[in-house]
PDB file of C-alpha atoms in Angstrom:
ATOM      1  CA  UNK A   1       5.774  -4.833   3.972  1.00  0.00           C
ATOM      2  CA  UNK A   2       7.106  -2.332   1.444  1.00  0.00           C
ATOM      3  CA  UNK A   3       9.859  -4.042   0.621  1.00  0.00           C
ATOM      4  CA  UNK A   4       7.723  -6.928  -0.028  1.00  0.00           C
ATOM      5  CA  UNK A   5       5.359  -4.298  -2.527  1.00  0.00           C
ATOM      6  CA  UNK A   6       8.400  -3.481  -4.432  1.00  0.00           C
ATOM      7  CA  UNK A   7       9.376  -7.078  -5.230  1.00  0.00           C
ATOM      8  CA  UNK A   8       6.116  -6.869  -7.527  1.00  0.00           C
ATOM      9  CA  UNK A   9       6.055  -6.378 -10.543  1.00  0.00           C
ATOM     10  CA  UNK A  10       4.546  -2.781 -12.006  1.00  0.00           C
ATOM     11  CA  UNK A  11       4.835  -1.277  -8.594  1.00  0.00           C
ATOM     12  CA  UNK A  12       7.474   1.709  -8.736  1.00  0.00           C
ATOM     13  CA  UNK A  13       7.155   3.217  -5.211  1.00  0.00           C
ATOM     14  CA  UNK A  14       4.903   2.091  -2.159  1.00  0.00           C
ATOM     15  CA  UNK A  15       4.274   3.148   1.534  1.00  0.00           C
ATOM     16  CA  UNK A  16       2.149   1.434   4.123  1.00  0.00           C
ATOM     17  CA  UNK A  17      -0.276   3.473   6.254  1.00  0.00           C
ATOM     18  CA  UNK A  18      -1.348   1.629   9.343  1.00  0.00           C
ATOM     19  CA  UNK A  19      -5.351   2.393   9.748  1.00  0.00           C
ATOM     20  CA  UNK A  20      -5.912   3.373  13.878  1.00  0.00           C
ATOM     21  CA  UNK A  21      -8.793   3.198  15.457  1.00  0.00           C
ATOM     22  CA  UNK A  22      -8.711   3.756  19.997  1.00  0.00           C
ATOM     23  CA  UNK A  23      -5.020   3.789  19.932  1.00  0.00           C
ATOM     24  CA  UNK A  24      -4.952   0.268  18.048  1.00  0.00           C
ATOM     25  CA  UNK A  25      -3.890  -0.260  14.257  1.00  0.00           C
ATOM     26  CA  UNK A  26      -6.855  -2.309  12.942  1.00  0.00           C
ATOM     27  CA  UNK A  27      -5.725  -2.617   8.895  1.00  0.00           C
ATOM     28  CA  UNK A  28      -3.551  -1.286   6.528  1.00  0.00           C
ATOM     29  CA  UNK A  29      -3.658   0.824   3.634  1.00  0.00           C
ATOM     30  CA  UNK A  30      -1.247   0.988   1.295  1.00  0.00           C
ATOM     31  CA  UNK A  31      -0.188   3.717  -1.493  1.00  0.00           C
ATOM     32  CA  UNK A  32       1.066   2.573  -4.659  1.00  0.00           C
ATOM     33  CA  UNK A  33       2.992   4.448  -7.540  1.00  0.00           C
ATOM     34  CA  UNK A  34       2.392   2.346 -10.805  1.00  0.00           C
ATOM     35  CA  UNK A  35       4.793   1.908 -13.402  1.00  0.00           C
ATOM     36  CA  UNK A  36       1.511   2.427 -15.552  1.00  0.00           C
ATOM     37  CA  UNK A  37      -1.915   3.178 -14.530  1.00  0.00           C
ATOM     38  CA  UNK A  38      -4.076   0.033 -14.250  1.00  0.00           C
ATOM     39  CA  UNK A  39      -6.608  -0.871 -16.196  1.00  0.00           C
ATOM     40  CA  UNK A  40      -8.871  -2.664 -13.750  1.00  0.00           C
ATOM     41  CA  UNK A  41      -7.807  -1.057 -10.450  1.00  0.00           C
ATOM     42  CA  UNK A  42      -9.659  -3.683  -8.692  1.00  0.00           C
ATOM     43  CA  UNK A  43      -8.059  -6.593 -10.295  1.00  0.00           C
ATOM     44  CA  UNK A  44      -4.665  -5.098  -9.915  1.00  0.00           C
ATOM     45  CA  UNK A  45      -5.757  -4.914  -6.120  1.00  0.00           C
ATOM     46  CA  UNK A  46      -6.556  -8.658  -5.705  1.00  0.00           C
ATOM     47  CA  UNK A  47      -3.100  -9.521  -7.660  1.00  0.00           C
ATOM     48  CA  UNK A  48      -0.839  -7.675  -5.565  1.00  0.00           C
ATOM     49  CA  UNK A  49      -3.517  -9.046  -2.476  1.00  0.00           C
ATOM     50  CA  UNK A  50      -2.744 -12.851  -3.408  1.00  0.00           C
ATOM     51  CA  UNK A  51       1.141 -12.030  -4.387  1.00  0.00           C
ATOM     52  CA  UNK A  52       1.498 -10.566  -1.319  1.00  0.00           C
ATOM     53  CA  UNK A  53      -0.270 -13.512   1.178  1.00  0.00           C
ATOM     54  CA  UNK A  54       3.435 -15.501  -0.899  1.00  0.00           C
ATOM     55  CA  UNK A  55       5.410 -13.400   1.658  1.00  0.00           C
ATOM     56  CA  UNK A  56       3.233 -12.074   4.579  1.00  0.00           C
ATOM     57  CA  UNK A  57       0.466 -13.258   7.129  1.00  0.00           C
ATOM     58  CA  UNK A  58      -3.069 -12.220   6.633  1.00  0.00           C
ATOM     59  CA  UNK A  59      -2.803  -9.570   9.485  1.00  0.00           C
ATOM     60  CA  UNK A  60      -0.241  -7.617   7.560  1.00  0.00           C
ATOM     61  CA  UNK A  61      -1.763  -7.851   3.963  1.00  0.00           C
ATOM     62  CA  UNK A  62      -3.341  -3.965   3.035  1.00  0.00           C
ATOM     63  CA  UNK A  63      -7.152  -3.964   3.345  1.00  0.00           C
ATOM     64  CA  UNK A  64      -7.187  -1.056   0.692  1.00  0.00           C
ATOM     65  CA  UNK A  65      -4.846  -0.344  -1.872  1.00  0.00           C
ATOM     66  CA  UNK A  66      -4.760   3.268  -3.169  1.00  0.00           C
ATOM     67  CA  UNK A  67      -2.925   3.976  -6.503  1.00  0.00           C
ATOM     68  CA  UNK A  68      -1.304   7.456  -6.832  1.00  0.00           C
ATOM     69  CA  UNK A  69       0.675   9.385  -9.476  1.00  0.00           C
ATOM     70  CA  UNK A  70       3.249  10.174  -6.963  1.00  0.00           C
ATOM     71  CA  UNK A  71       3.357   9.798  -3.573  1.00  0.00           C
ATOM     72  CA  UNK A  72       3.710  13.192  -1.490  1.00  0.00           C
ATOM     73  CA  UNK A  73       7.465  13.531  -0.413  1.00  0.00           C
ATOM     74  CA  UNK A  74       8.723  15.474   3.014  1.00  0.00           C
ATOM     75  CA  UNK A  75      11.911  17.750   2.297  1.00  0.00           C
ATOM     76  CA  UNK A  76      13.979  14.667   3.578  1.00  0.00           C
ATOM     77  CA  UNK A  77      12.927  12.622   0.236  1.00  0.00           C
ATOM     78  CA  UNK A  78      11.155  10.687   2.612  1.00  0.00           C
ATOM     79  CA  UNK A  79       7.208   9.148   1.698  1.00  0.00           C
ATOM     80  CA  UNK A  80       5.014  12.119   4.073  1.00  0.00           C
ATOM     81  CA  UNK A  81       3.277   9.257   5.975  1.00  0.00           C
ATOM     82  CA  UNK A  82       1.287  12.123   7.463  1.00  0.00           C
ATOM     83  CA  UNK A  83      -0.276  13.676   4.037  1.00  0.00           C
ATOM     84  CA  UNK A  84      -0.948   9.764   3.494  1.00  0.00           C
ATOM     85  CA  UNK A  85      -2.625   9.301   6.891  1.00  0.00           C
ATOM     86  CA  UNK A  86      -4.738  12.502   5.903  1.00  0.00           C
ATOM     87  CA  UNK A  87      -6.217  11.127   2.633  1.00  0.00           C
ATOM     88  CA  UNK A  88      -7.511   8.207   4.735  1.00  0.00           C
ATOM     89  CA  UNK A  89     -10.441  10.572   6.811  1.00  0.00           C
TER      90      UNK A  89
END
């Protein structure tokens, strides 16, 4: 699905957070870096919401889309899907 955020245009980086709740993902969150800060966060939300159902099935569209200034890195240059996991509680 990040690949498919990427394609977009505006979005500079993204990472996908699955949302678990008894051992089962039930949605998705996604983090997105923005070329430049939206306006209308909301708006941008249901754009990149209807560009992505183009690509993907409703079970893998992001419930919530959270836009960052960066996203937090682990020494391997790799998006720290942990810190991300930790901004969802």
């Amino acid at each position: 699905m990040e690949s498919h955020l990427l394609k977009l245009s505006g979005i500079k980086n993204a990472a996908a957070v699955a949302n678990m709740r008894d051992g089962k993902a039930k949605s998705i969150t996604a983090f997105l870096v923005m070329e430049t800060v939206p306006g209308d966060a909301f708006a941008e939300s249901l754009r990149i919401k209807r560009a992505l159902k183009e690509y993907l099935p409703d079970y893998m569209i992001p419930k919530k889309l959270i836009f960052l200034d960066q996203l937090p890195m682990t020494s391997n240059g790799k998006a720290d899907r942990k810190a991300l996991g930790g901004m969802l509680s």
